[in-house]
Tab-separated table of C-alpha atoms in Angstrom:
chain	number	residue	atom	x	y	z
A	184	MET	CA	-0.011	0.117	-0.016
A	185	ILE	CA	1.188	3.652	-0.698
A	186	VAL	CA	-0.346	6.634	1.358
A	187	LEU	CA	0.310	10.072	-0.369
A	188	TYR	CA	0.537	12.877	2.209
A	189	HIS	CA	-2.179	15.182	2.868
A	190	PRO	CA	-3.358	16.442	6.177
A	191	GLN	CA	-7.192	16.412	5.355
A	192	PRO	CA	-8.181	14.515	2.230
A	193	ASN	CA	-11.444	15.227	0.561
A	194	GLU	CA	-13.801	13.418	-1.816
A	195	ARG	CA	-11.670	14.398	-4.601
A	196	HIS	CA	-8.599	12.789	-2.841
A	197	ARG	CA	-10.467	9.466	-2.278
A	198	ARG	CA	-11.978	9.589	-5.949
A	199	LEU	CA	-8.475	9.763	-7.236
A	200	ALA	CA	-7.086	7.299	-4.917
A	201	ALA	CA	-9.552	4.761	-6.338
A	202	LEU	CA	-8.405	5.647	-9.976
A	203	LEU	CA	-4.668	5.145	-8.982
A	204	GLN	CA	-5.201	2.049	-7.173
A	205	SER	CA	-6.880	0.634	-10.226
A	206	ALA	CA	-4.011	1.986	-12.618
A	207	TRP	CA	-1.060	0.963	-10.147
A	208	ASN	CA	-2.752	-2.300	-8.936
A	209	ILE	CA	-1.933	-1.823	-5.414
A	210	SER	CA	-3.833	0.021	-2.351
A	211	VAL	CA	-3.503	3.818	-2.640
A	212	ALA	CA	-4.893	6.449	-0.118
A	213	PHE	CA	-4.160	9.997	0.891
A	214	GLY	CA	-3.760	10.774	4.503
A	215	PRO	CA	-1.512	12.259	7.248
A	216	GLU	CA	0.380	9.115	8.301
A	217	ASP	CA	4.086	9.668	9.336
A	218	ASP	CA	5.296	7.422	6.509
A	219	ALA	CA	3.085	9.141	3.943
A	220	VAL	CA	4.701	10.108	0.593
A	221	CYS	CA	5.024	13.657	0.059
A	222	TRP	CA	4.186	14.901	-3.376
A	223	ASN	CA	4.067	18.428	-4.986
A	224	ASP	CA	0.886	19.592	-3.773
A	225	SER	CA	-0.219	22.630	-5.445
A	226	GLY	CA	-3.581	22.918	-3.468
A	227	TRP	CA	-5.590	22.496	-6.451
A	228	LEU	CA	-7.473	19.329	-5.222
A	229	ASP	CA	-8.370	21.502	-2.320
A	230	GLN	CA	-10.141	24.322	-3.923
A	231	GLN	CA	-10.876	22.777	-7.383
A	232	SER	CA	-11.528	24.964	-10.430
A	233	SER	CA	-11.645	24.340	-14.075
A	234	ALA	CA	-8.282	25.887	-14.660
A	235	GLU	CA	-5.512	23.414	-15.591
A	236	PRO	CA	-3.200	22.760	-12.540
A	237	PRO	CA	0.601	22.792	-12.767
A	238	SER	CA	1.825	19.456	-14.528
A	239	SER	CA	4.109	19.214	-11.515
A	240	ASP	CA	1.258	18.346	-9.503
A	241	HIS	CA	0.681	14.942	-10.660
A	242	ALA	CA	-2.220	14.355	-8.552
A	243	ALA	CA	-4.420	17.211	-9.580
A	244	TRP	CA	-3.461	17.112	-13.279
A	245	ILE	CA	-4.393	13.702	-13.649
A	246	PHE	CA	-7.814	14.537	-11.623
A	247	TRP	CA	-8.328	17.494	-13.921
A	248	ARG	CA	-7.666	15.718	-17.453
A	249	THR	CA	-9.731	12.773	-16.248
A	250	TRP	CA	-12.794	14.564	-15.006
A	251	VAL	CA	-12.696	18.385	-15.262
A	252	TRP	CA	-11.225	19.162	-18.594
A	253	GLU	CA	-13.972	17.986	-20.888
A	254	GLU	CA	-16.463	20.417	-18.982
A	255	THR	CA	-14.502	23.239	-20.376
A	256	LEU	CA	-15.332	22.119	-24.027
A	257	PRO	CA	-18.319	23.606	-25.858
A	258	LYS	CA	-21.445	21.112	-26.147
A	259	ASP	CA	-23.304	19.957	-29.230
A	260	GLN	CA	-27.169	19.923	-29.211
A	261	HIS	CA	-27.240	16.569	-27.141
A	262	ALA	CA	-24.857	17.995	-24.471
A	263	ARG	CA	-22.146	15.982	-25.602
A	264	PRO	CA	-18.389	17.849	-25.412
A	265	ILE	CA	-17.256	18.779	-28.937
A	266	GLY	CA	-13.851	16.987	-29.370
A	267	ARG	CA	-13.090	18.677	-32.558
A	268	ASP	CA	-12.574	21.964	-30.580
A	269	ALA	CA	-10.193	20.628	-28.189
A	270	GLN	CA	-6.741	22.240	-28.064
A	271	ARG	CA	-4.719	19.082	-27.178
A	272	ASP	CA	-3.691	15.788	-28.490
A	273	LEU	CA	-6.628	13.524	-28.093
A	274	LEU	CA	-4.932	10.502	-29.564
A	275	LEU	CA	-2.823	10.075	-26.699
A	276	PRO	CA	-4.231	8.473	-23.168
A	277	GLU	CA	-2.146	11.446	-21.515
A	278	ALA	CA	-3.769	10.958	-18.117
A	279	GLU	CA	-2.776	7.360	-17.981
A	280	VAL	CA	0.497	8.378	-19.348
A	281	LYS	CA	0.963	10.599	-16.472
A	282	ALA	CA	-0.135	8.219	-13.939
A	283	ARG	CA	2.472	5.752	-15.019
A	284	GLU	CA	5.182	8.464	-15.059
A	285	TRP	CA	4.134	9.181	-11.459
A	286	ALA	CA	4.428	5.742	-10.438
A	287	ALA	CA	7.786	5.360	-12.012
A	288	SER	CA	9.191	8.381	-9.898
A	289	MET	CA	8.064	6.742	-6.703
A	290	GLU	CA	9.455	3.517	-7.883
A	291	ILE	CA	6.244	1.717	-7.662
A	292	SER	CA	6.503	-1.264	-9.678
A	293	LEU	CA	3.788	-1.854	-12.525
A	294	PRO	CA	3.020	-4.711	-14.622
A	295	ASP	CA	4.898	-5.435	-17.790
A	296	MET	CA	3.345	-3.601	-20.759
A	297	ALA	CA	0.848	-5.842	-22.669
A	298	ARG	CA	-0.397	-5.604	-26.309
A	299	PRO	CA	-4.011	-6.947	-25.755
A	300	ALA	CA	-6.190	-7.862	-28.737
A	301	PRO	CA	-8.458	-5.036	-29.817
A	302	VAL	CA	-12.263	-4.984	-28.954
A	303	LEU	CA	-15.028	-4.213	-31.368
A	304	VAL	CA	-18.038	-2.401	-29.727
A	305	VAL	CA	-21.253	-3.163	-31.738
A	306	ASP	CA	-24.178	-1.082	-31.365
A	307	ILE	CA	-27.224	-2.663	-32.275
A	308	ASP	CA	-29.281	0.305	-33.007
A	309	HIS	CA	-31.266	-1.321	-35.523
A	310	LEU	CA	-31.420	-5.165	-34.968
A	311	PHE	CA	-33.886	-5.520	-37.910
A	312	ALA	CA	-34.920	-3.188	-40.802
A	313	TYR	CA	-38.470	-4.801	-41.019
A	314	ASN	CA	-38.813	-7.558	-38.635
A	315	GLY	CA	-39.723	-7.101	-35.109
A	316	ARG	CA	-40.656	-3.303	-35.065
A	317	GLY	CA	-44.497	-3.648	-34.484
A	318	LEU	CA	-47.577	-4.127	-36.470
A	319	LYS	CA	-47.958	-0.460	-37.171
A	320	SER	CA	-44.567	-0.236	-38.651
A	321	ALA	CA	-44.835	-3.554	-40.655
A	322	VAL	CA	-48.120	-2.457	-42.280
A	323	GLY	CA	-47.044	1.036	-42.876
A	324	GLY	CA	-43.902	-0.112	-44.374
A	325	PHE	CA	-45.679	-2.767	-46.620
A	326	LEU	CA	-48.155	-0.083	-47.878
A	327	SER	CA	-45.465	2.136	-48.559
A	328	ASP	CA	-43.559	-0.179	-50.743
A	329	LEU	CA	-46.602	-1.361	-52.589
A	330	ILE	CA	-47.523	2.224	-53.348
A	331	ARG	CA	-44.066	2.655	-54.694
A	332	GLY	CA	-43.959	-0.369	-56.668
A	333	GLU	CA	-40.843	-1.746	-54.737
A	334	PHE	CA	-41.770	-5.522	-55.166
A	335	GLY	CA	-38.150	-6.584	-54.319
A	336	GLU	CA	-38.654	-4.974	-50.857
A	337	LEU	CA	-42.202	-6.500	-50.450
A	338	ARG	CA	-40.501	-9.990	-51.139
A	339	THR	CA	-37.499	-9.219	-48.583
A	340	ARG	CA	-40.208	-8.203	-45.934
A	341	VAL	CA	-42.029	-11.447	-46.327
A	342	PHE	CA	-39.251	-14.080	-47.210
A	343	GLY	CA	-36.038	-12.257	-45.867
A	344	PRO	CA	-33.147	-11.889	-45.418
A	345	ASP	CA	-33.523	-8.866	-43.290
A	346	PRO	CA	-31.324	-6.047	-44.763
A	347	PHE	CA	-29.786	-5.271	-41.235
A	348	TYR	CA	-29.580	-8.642	-39.643
A	349	SER	CA	-25.617	-9.322	-39.375
A	350	LEU	CA	-25.251	-12.137	-37.185
A	351	VAL	CA	-23.675	-14.293	-40.068
A	352	PHE	CA	-21.001	-11.592	-40.451
A	353	TRP	CA	-20.056	-11.332	-36.989
A	354	THR	CA	-19.993	-14.990	-36.744
A	355	GLU	CA	-17.562	-15.358	-39.437
A	356	LEU	CA	-15.471	-12.448	-38.063
A	357	ALA	CA	-14.961	-14.436	-34.839
A	358	ARG	CA	-14.014	-17.218	-36.840
A	359	ARG	CA	-11.316	-15.522	-38.906
A	360	PHE	CA	-9.944	-13.475	-35.656
A	361	PRO	CA	-10.447	-15.865	-32.874
A	362	GLN	CA	-8.420	-13.288	-30.453
A	363	LEU	CA	-10.629	-10.410	-31.477
A	364	GLU	CA	-13.016	-9.508	-28.693
A	365	LEU	CA	-16.589	-8.570	-29.614
A	366	GLN	CA	-19.033	-6.817	-27.216
A	367	PHE	CA	-22.590	-6.076	-28.525
A	368	PHE	CA	-25.109	-3.595	-27.002
A	369	ALA	CA	-28.889	-3.939	-27.870
A	370	LEU	CA	-31.589	-1.147	-28.182
A	371	LEU	CA	-34.821	-1.913	-27.572
A	372	ALA	CA	-36.233	1.371	-27.232
A	373	ALA	CA	-39.309	0.456	-24.884
A	374	GLU	CA	-40.594	3.790	-26.135
A	375	ARG	CA	-39.953	5.245	-29.517
A	376	GLY	CA	-38.838	8.918	-30.184
A	377	PRO	CA	-36.949	10.915	-32.405
A	378	PHE	CA	-33.784	9.475	-31.825
A	379	ASP	CA	-35.049	5.911	-30.958
A	380	ARG	CA	-36.150	3.589	-33.686
A	381	GLY	CA	-35.450	0.109	-31.976
A	382	VAL	CA	-37.351	-3.138	-31.909
A	383	VAL	CA	-40.314	-4.170	-29.965
A	384	PRO	CA	-39.188	-5.954	-26.816
A	385	LYS	CA	-42.089	-8.690	-26.547
A	386	SER	CA	-41.705	-9.557	-30.243
A	387	SER	CA	-40.865	-13.229	-30.504
A	388	VAL	CA	-38.598	-12.625	-33.316
A	389	VAL	CA	-36.385	-10.179	-31.336
A	390	ARG	CA	-36.153	-12.275	-28.283
A	391	GLU	CA	-35.228	-15.160	-30.370
A	392	ALA	CA	-32.608	-13.208	-32.294
A	393	LEU	CA	-30.953	-11.666	-29.201
A	394	ARG	CA	-30.758	-15.192	-27.360
A	395	THR	CA	-29.360	-16.694	-30.499
A	396	LEU	CA	-26.725	-13.853	-30.390
A	397	LEU	CA	-26.145	-14.616	-26.765
A	398	VAL	CA	-25.110	-18.177	-27.369
A	399	ARG	CA	-21.765	-16.830	-28.955
A	400	PHE	CA	-21.125	-13.228	-27.807
A	401	ASP	CA	-22.039	-11.218	-24.764
A	402	VAL	CA	-24.797	-8.812	-24.851
A	403	GLY	CA	-25.128	-5.602	-23.021
A	404	ALA	CA	-27.932	-2.864	-22.875
A	405	HIS	CA	-27.975	0.231	-25.183
A	406	LEU	CA	-29.933	2.294	-23.330
A	407	SER	CA	-32.167	4.700	-25.596
A	408	TYR	CA	-32.194	8.320	-25.858
A	409	GLY	CA	-35.469	8.556	-24.215
A	410	SER	CA	-34.722	6.394	-21.244
A	411	HIS	CA	-32.878	9.363	-19.830
A	412	ASP	CA	-36.202	11.597	-19.630
A	413	ARG	CA	-38.583	8.878	-18.286
A	414	ALA	CA	-38.859	7.877	-14.589
A	415	GLN	CA	-37.752	4.323	-14.105
A	416	GLY	CA	-36.479	4.632	-17.988
A	417	TYR	CA	-33.124	2.769	-17.171
A	418	ARG	CA	-34.927	0.209	-15.064
A	419	GLN	CA	-37.506	-0.666	-17.680
A	420	GLU	CA	-35.178	-1.297	-20.437
A	421	LEU	CA	-32.691	-3.301	-18.448
A	422	ALA	CA	-35.572	-5.211	-17.004
A	423	GLU	CA	-36.743	-6.063	-20.706
A	424	LEU	CA	-33.468	-7.137	-21.853
A	425	GLU	CA	-32.779	-9.308	-18.834
A	426	SER	CA	-36.165	-11.022	-19.440
A	427	ILE	CA	-34.970	-11.762	-22.772
A	428	LEU	CA	-31.499	-12.913	-22.013
A	429	ASP	CA	-32.666	-14.522	-18.657
A	430	ARG	CA	-29.602	-13.152	-16.895
A	431	PRO	CA	-28.370	-9.968	-15.233
A	432	VAL	CA	-27.269	-7.115	-17.483
A	433	VAL	CA	-23.947	-5.649	-16.284
A	434	ARG	CA	-22.778	-3.692	-19.149
A	435	GLN	CA	-24.454	-0.811	-20.743
A	436	ARG	CA	-23.536	1.878	-23.444
A	437	SER	CA	-25.827	4.951	-23.964
A	438	HIS	CA	-27.312	5.508	-27.311
A	439	PHE	CA	-26.106	8.800	-28.721
A	440	LEU	CA	-23.553	8.692	-25.926
A	441	ARG	CA	-26.222	10.667	-23.864
A	442	ASN	CA	-25.123	11.833	-20.343
A	443	ALA	CA	-21.950	9.784	-20.709
A	444	GLY	CA	-19.474	10.034	-17.773
A	445	THR	CA	-22.023	12.016	-15.704
A	446	GLU	CA	-22.188	11.053	-12.031
A	447	GLN	CA	-25.864	11.113	-12.165
A	448	LEU	CA	-26.036	8.421	-14.782
A	449	LEU	CA	-23.353	6.165	-13.159
A	450	CYS	CA	-24.811	6.278	-9.691
A	451	SER	CA	-28.139	5.503	-11.337
A	452	LEU	CA	-26.573	2.431	-13.258
A	453	GLU	CA	-24.710	1.431	-10.118
A	454	SER	CA	-28.127	1.082	-8.132
A	455	LEU	CA	-29.319	-0.916	-10.818
A	456	GLY	CA	-26.587	-3.652	-10.883
A	457	VAL	CA	-24.831	-2.248	-13.732
A	458	VAL	CA	-20.980	-2.781	-13.374
A	459	GLU	CA	-19.510	-1.319	-16.428
A	460	ASP	CA	-20.385	1.615	-18.736
A	461	TRP	CA	-19.078	1.833	-22.328
A	462	SER	CA	-19.909	5.350	-23.089
A	463	LEU	CA	-16.812	7.283	-22.505
A	464	GLU	CA	-16.267	8.526	-26.027
A	465	PHE	CA	-16.214	11.409	-27.994
A	466	ALA	CA	-19.193	11.478	-30.512
A	467	ASP	CA	-17.427	13.754	-33.182
A	468	VAL	CA	-13.865	12.728	-33.449
A	469	PRO	CA	-11.535	9.823	-32.353
A	470	GLY	CA	-9.547	9.933	-29.230
A	471	PHE	CA	-9.348	9.060	-25.489
A	472	ARG	CA	-11.968	11.577	-23.998
A	473	SER	CA	-10.808	11.117	-20.289
A	474	GLY	CA	-7.232	10.772	-21.056
A	475	TRP	CA	-7.299	6.984	-20.132
A	476	ALA	CA	-7.273	3.800	-22.387
A	477	SER	CA	-7.883	1.505	-19.342
A	478	ALA	CA	-11.038	1.590	-17.339
A	479	VAL	CA	-11.726	4.423	-15.185
A	480	PRO	CA	-13.705	3.595	-11.914
A	481	CYS	CA	-16.051	6.102	-10.870
A	482	ALA	CA	-19.298	6.174	-8.618
A	483	GLY	CA	-18.938	2.371	-8.172
A	484	VAL	CA	-18.822	1.663	-11.989
A	485	GLN	CA	-16.003	0.902	-14.358
A	486	GLN	CA	-16.260	3.270	-17.138
A	487	LEU	CA	-14.713	1.652	-20.474
A	488	PRO	CA	-13.212	4.164	-22.981
A	489	VAL	CA	-13.970	3.713	-26.549
A	490	ALA	CA	-11.414	5.551	-28.829
A	491	ALA	CA	-13.263	5.651	-31.892
A	492	MET	CA	-16.557	5.196	-34.043
A	493	ASP	CA	-17.211	4.127	-37.799
A	494	GLN	CA	-18.799	7.733	-38.273
A	495	ASN	CA	-15.559	9.302	-37.291
A	496	PHE	CA	-13.877	7.927	-40.541
A	497	LEU	CA	-16.419	9.034	-42.996
A	498	GLY	CA	-14.669	10.315	-46.173
A	499	MET	CA	-11.339	8.502	-45.651
A	500	SER	CA	-10.049	5.777	-47.724
A	501	PRO	CA	-9.711	2.310	-46.584
A	502	ARG	CA	-5.947	2.633	-46.191
A	503	GLU	CA	-6.181	5.978	-44.212
A	504	ILE	CA	-8.775	4.382	-41.813
A	505	ALA	CA	-6.453	1.209	-41.262
A	506	ASP	CA	-3.558	3.661	-40.549
A	507	SER	CA	-5.525	5.614	-38.186
A	508	LEU	CA	-6.803	2.509	-36.293
A	509	HIS	CA	-3.071	1.109	-36.013
A	510	ALA	CA	-2.142	4.699	-34.552
A	511	LEU	CA	-4.793	4.481	-31.994
A	512	GLN	CA	-3.845	0.931	-31.160
A	513	ALA	CA	-0.092	1.933	-30.640
A	514	ALA	CA	-1.425	4.655	-28.134
A	515	ALA	CA	-3.523	2.214	-26.375
A	516	TRP	CA	-0.604	-0.338	-26.213
A	517	SER	CA	1.767	2.404	-24.834
A	518	VAL	CA	-0.112	1.929	-21.591
A	519	GLY	CA	-0.802	-1.608	-21.932
A	520	ALA	CA	-4.560	-1.249	-22.655
A	521	PRO	CA	-6.611	-2.761	-25.234
A	522	LEU	CA	-8.081	-0.509	-28.094
A	523	ARG	CA	-11.913	-0.486	-28.156
A	524	VAL	CA	-13.701	0.643	-31.552
A	525	GLY	CA	-17.072	1.257	-31.938
A	526	THR	CA	-19.430	0.372	-34.978
A	527	HIS	CA	-22.926	-0.503	-35.942
A	528	TRP	CA	-24.657	-3.754	-36.436
A	529	ARG	CA	-26.570	-2.701	-39.252
A	530	ILE	CA	-23.853	-1.651	-41.667
A	531	PHE	CA	-22.815	-5.224	-41.695
A	532	GLY	CA	-26.088	-6.745	-42.677
A	533	PRO	CA	-26.807	-8.039	-46.374
A	534	ARG	CA	-28.224	-4.571	-47.569
A	535	PRO	CA	-27.276	-1.868	-45.264
A	536	GLU	CA	-27.980	0.663	-48.005
A	537	VAL	CA	-31.820	0.664	-47.303
A	538	GLU	CA	-30.978	2.720	-44.013
A	539	ARG	CA	-32.634	6.158	-44.621
A	540	SER	CA	-29.428	8.150	-43.233
A	541	GLY	CA	-27.879	7.568	-46.570
A	542	LYS	CA	-24.252	7.415	-45.107
A	543	ASP	CA	-21.915	5.138	-46.950
A	544	PHE	CA	-19.923	2.977	-44.786
A	545	ARG	CA	-18.145	0.728	-47.596
A	546	ALA	CA	-14.897	2.500	-46.832
A	547	TRP	CA	-15.109	1.795	-43.221
A	548	ARG	CA	-15.744	-1.647	-43.707
A	549	GLU	CA	-12.813	-2.391	-45.986
A	550	GLY	CA	-10.552	-0.257	-43.670
A	551	MET	CA	-11.695	-2.070	-40.522
A	552	ASN	CA	-11.068	-5.479	-42.136
A	553	LEU	CA	-7.700	-4.101	-43.506
A	554	TRP	CA	-6.381	-3.055	-39.928
A	555	LEU	CA	-7.661	-6.595	-38.481
A	556	ILE	CA	-5.948	-8.500	-41.089
A	557	GLU	CA	-2.593	-6.446	-40.494
A	558	TRP	CA	-3.130	-6.642	-36.615
A	559	SER	CA	-3.589	-10.560	-36.909
A	560	LYS	CA	-0.405	-11.032	-38.981
A	561	ALA	CA	1.793	-8.644	-36.774
């Protein structure tokens, strides 16, 4: 155990101690003990502000970069920090690098650097294009295709395969890259809204599809945008998924990254039995939002950083995408952490182009595949 000297540690010291304990793999505390280790304490943690503390105060700077810095960024319409306005290198997990440097200066022995396999984080915003979306949606879509003379779509609605259902792709990807970790998050959207177009939880087709997915892969909750606005919204959607999977749901990732990293969300999740939140990510750019590539403990929940999302790479060539992912992976490996990369279930289905957003993810699919091939051969 290591005790860092402070005469009267407060909640910020205790929060930081939990983070350092996770990073250093030893017990960490702040206190006035006679054998406590002195550090260059600027007093910033005693009277916290949004101003950047001196870098020589390792404790304050790590706390600031992890939890305070993003609050200084402008927000988008969904109250998410805008990463492209950041005046710093987001492609480096700099808070974690700082923590490791501080440990080395105190001769704390850290585990050898690992080069763990990457993790693909798959958001199932749309499990199906046509199936499992309710009677009203099915009838409306059928009539719309009939009026437009889209007879091929009518046949697909009746006989399949559903354009978004991509289990075949993911099963084959897992076979090709057995070391690759896949983590799925399913959006049920118990109530639909302008940002939620999920499937109906009670649909037998939906329930069977998710149970089939669980046979091979882990499935967490992708809490809907609207769940944040409803009393018991989180509880309802977690309960729906648990009833389908017949097991506790311990991982979640917020749709649209709404309220990501907020103590209010994390405390609510912890009270509902959620252990991991995978929402620590910028919506608009690649990078390490908290300055960490490893898990960040907060409010009783482990926050798992996701460093990039498919939409961050629109407009780039497959080669540029693969190179960007290699660079992010090297940054994560520099602190012995895995790279987590997000993507969407629907864009790997038989015909993702039926999605009305009109975004072209062909280069992303090719670039992701190129990166995985090169990683597996390295």
